[in-house]
Coordinates of C-alpha atoms in Angstrom, one line a residue:
Chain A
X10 CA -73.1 -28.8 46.9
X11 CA -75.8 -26.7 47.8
X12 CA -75.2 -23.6 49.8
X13 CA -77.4 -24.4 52.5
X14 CA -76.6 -28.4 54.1
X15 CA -79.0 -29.9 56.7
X16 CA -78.7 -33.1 58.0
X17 CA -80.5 -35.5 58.4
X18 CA -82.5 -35.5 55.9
X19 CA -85.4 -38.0 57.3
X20 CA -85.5 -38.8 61.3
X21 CA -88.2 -41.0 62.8
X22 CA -87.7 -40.7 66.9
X23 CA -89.1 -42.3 70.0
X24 CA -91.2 -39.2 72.0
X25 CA -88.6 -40.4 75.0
X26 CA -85.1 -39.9 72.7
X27 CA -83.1 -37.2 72.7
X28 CA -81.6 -36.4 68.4
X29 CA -80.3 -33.3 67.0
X30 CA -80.6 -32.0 63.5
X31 CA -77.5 -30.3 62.0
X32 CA -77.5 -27.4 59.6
X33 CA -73.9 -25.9 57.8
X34 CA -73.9 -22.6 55.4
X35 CA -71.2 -22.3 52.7
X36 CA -72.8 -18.7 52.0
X37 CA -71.1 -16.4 54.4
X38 CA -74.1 -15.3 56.2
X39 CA -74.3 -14.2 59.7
X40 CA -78.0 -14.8 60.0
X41 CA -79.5 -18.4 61.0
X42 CA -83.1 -19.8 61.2
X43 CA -84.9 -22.4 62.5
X44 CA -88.2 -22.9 60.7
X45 CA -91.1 -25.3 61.6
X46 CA -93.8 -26.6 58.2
X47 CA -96.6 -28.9 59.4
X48 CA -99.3 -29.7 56.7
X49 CA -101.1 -27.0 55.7
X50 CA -99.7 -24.4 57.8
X51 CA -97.9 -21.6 57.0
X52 CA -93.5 -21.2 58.0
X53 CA -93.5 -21.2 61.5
X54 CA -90.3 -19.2 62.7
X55 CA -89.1 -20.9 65.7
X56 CA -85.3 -19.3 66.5
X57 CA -83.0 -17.0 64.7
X58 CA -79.4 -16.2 65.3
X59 CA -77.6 -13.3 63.9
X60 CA -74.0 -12.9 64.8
X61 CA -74.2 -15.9 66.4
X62 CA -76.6 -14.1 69.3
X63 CA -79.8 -16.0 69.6
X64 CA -82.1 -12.3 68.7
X65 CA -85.5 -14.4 68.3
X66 CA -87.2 -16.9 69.8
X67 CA -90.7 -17.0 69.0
X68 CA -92.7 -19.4 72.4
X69 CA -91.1 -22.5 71.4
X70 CA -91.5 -25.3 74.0
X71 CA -88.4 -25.9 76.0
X72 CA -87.8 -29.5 74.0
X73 CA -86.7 -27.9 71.4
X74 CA -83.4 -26.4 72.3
X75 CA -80.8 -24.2 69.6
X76 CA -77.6 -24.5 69.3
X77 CA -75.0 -21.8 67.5
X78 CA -71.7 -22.6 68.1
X79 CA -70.3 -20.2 65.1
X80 CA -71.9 -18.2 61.9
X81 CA -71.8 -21.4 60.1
X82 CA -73.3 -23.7 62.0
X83 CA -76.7 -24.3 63.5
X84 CA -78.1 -27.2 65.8
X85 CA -81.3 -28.0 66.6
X86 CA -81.6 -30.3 69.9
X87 CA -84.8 -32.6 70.5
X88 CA -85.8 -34.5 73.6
X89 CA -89.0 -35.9 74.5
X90 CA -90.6 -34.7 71.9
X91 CA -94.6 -35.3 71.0
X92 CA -96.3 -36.6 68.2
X93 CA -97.3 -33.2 66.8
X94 CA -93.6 -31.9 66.6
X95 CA -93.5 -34.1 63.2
X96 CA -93.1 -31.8 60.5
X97 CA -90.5 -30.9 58.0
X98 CA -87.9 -28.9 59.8
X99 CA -86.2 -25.8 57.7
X100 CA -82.9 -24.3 58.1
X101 CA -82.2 -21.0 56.4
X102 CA -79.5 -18.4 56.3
X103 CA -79.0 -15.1 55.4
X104 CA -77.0 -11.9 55.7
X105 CA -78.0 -9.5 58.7
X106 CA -82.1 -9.8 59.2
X107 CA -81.7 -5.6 60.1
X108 CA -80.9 -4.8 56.3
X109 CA -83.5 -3.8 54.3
X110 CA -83.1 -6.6 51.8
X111 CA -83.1 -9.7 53.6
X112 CA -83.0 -12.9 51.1
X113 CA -83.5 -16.6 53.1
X114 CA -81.6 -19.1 51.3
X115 CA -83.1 -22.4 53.0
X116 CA -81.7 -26.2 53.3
X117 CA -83.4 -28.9 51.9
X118 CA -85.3 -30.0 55.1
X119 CA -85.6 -32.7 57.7
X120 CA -88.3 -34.5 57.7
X121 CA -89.1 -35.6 61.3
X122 CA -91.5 -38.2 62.5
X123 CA -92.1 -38.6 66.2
X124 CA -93.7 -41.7 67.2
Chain B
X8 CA -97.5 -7.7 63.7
X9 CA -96.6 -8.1 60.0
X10 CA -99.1 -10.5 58.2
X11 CA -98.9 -11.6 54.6
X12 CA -101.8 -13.0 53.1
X13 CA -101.6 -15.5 50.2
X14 CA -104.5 -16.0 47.7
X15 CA -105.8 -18.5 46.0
X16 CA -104.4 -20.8 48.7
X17 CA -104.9 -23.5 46.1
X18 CA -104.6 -23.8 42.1
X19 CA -105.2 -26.2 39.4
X20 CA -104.9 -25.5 36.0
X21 CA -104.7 -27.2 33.0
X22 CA -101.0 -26.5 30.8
X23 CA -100.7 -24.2 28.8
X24 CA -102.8 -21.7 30.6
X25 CA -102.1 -18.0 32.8
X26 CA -102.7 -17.6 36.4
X27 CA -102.0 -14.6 38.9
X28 CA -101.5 -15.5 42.4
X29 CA -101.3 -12.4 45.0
X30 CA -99.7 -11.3 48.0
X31 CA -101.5 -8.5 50.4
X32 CA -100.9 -7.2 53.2
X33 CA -101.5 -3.9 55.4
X34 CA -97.6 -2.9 56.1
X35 CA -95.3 -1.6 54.3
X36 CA -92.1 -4.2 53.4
X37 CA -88.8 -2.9 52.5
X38 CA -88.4 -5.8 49.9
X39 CA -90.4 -8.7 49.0
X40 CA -89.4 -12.3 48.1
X41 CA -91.2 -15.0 46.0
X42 CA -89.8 -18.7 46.5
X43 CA -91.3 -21.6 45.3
X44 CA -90.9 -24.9 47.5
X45 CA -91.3 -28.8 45.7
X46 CA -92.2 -31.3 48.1
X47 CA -89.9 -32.8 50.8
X48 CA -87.3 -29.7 49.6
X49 CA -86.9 -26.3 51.0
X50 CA -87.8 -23.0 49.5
X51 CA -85.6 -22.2 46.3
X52 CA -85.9 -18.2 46.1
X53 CA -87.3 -16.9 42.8
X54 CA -87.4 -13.0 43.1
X55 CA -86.7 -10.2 45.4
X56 CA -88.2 -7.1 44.3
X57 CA -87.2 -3.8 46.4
X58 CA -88.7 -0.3 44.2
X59 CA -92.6 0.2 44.8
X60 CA -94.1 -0.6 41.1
X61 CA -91.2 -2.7 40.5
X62 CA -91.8 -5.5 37.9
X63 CA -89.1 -8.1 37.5
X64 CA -89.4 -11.1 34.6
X65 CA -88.0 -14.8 35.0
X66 CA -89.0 -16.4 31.6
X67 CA -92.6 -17.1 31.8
X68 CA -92.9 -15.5 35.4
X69 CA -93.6 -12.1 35.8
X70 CA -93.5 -10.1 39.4
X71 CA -94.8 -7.3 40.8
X72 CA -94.5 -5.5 43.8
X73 CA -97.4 -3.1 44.4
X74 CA -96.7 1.2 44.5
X75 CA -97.0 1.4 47.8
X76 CA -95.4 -1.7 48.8
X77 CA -97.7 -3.4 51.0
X78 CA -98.8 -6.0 48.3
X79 CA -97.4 -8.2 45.1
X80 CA -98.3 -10.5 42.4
X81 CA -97.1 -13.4 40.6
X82 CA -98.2 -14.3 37.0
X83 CA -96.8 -17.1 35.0
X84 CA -97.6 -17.6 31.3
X85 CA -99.0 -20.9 29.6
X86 CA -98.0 -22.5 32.7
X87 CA -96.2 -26.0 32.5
X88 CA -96.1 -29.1 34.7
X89 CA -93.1 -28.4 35.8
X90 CA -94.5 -25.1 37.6
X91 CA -96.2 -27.4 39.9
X92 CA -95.3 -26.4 43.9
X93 CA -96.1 -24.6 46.4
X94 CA -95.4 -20.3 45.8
X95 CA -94.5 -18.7 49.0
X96 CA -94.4 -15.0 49.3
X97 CA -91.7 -13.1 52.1
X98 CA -91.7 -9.4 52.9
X99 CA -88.6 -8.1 55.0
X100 CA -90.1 -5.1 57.2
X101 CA -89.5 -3.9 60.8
X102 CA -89.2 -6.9 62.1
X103 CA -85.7 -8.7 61.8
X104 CA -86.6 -11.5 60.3
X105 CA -89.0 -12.7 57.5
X106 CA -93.0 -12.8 56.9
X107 CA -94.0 -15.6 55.3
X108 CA -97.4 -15.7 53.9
X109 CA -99.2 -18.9 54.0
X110 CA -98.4 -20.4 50.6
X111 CA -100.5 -21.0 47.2
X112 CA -100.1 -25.0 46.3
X113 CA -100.5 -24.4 42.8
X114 CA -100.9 -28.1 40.3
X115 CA -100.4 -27.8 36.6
X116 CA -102.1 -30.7 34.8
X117 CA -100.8 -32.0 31.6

């Protein structure tokens, strides 16, 4: 078992439905991130959560909606999404982003498709 | 802002041959992280190095993060197929959270 679980791992999605994707750390972290990969476009950082305190959130669109209901476990909400959400969507954890050496250990990705 | 920037942004090289790939950037990071990323997977984390001048060895990859600790590099050693993916470098600064730079797809042909 990896120490970093998201789920699922593939979603295809009507721009109309409303899906969430669920990530779970077995690491002990405090820290949780959302990430965003498109083709051939660098890690977009979308939300992170430290202490389960939402302490980014870097101009995402109001469809996408965050969820932290403890240190473990992250949600990511969708609803009415459009075509160029579809990307590979990246969970990652890690201890407190404030100390100097901060280590992301990442998930293994959902790809979404909105169509 | 904190900006990384990756170079070559894409590689491909024959087996059994060296490449360098580098990281630069204008801030100073507190630490630096390599990861390498297959596709359809997430980031697996490689290195972290911390010291300015540091150089760290995994097998046939050697890292370095620069005296002054605004830039690194990554060279791997008669590279093999199976060094195929995308290299990402990550410098933890001021901000509290991660820079990514933008990635070097790197293809090793057999």
């Amino acid at each position: 078992e990896t120490g970093v679980t998201q789920t699922p791992r593939h979603l295809v999605m009507g721009m109309t439905n409303k899906k969430s994707l669920k990530c779970e750390q077995h690491l002990g972290h405090n820290a949780m991130y959302w990430y965003k990969q498109s083709a051939k476009k660098p890690l977009e950082l979308m939300f992170v959560y430290s202490l389960e305190e939402r302490v980014e959130n870097n101009s995402v669109p109001s469809r996408f909606s965050p969820e932290c209901p403890n240190s473990s476990h992250l949600f990511l909400h969708l609803h009415t999404l459009q075509p160029e959400d579809s990307a590979l969507y990246l969970c990652a954890s890690s201890h407190d982003p404030g100390v100097t050496r901060t280590e992301a250990f990442f998930g293994q990705g959902t790809r979404l498709t909105v169509v | 802002t904190q900006l990384l920037e990756q170079s070559p942004q894409f590689l491909s090289i024959q087996e059994g041959e060296n490449l360098t790939v580098y990281c630069n950037s204008s801030s100073v990071f507190s630490s630096l992280q390599w990861y390498r990323q297959e596709p359809g997977e997430g980031p697996v984390l490689l290195v972290t190095v911390v010291t300015g001048g540091e150089v760290k060895k995994l097998k046939r990859l050697t890292f370095q993060f620069g005296d002054a600790r605004k830039d690194s590099s990554l060279h791997i050693t008669a590279a093999q197929p199976g060094d195929t993916g995308l290299y990402l470098c990550a410098g933890a600064g001021s901000a509290r959270q991660l820079t990514f730079g933008s990635g070097t797809q790197l293809t090793v042909l057999p």
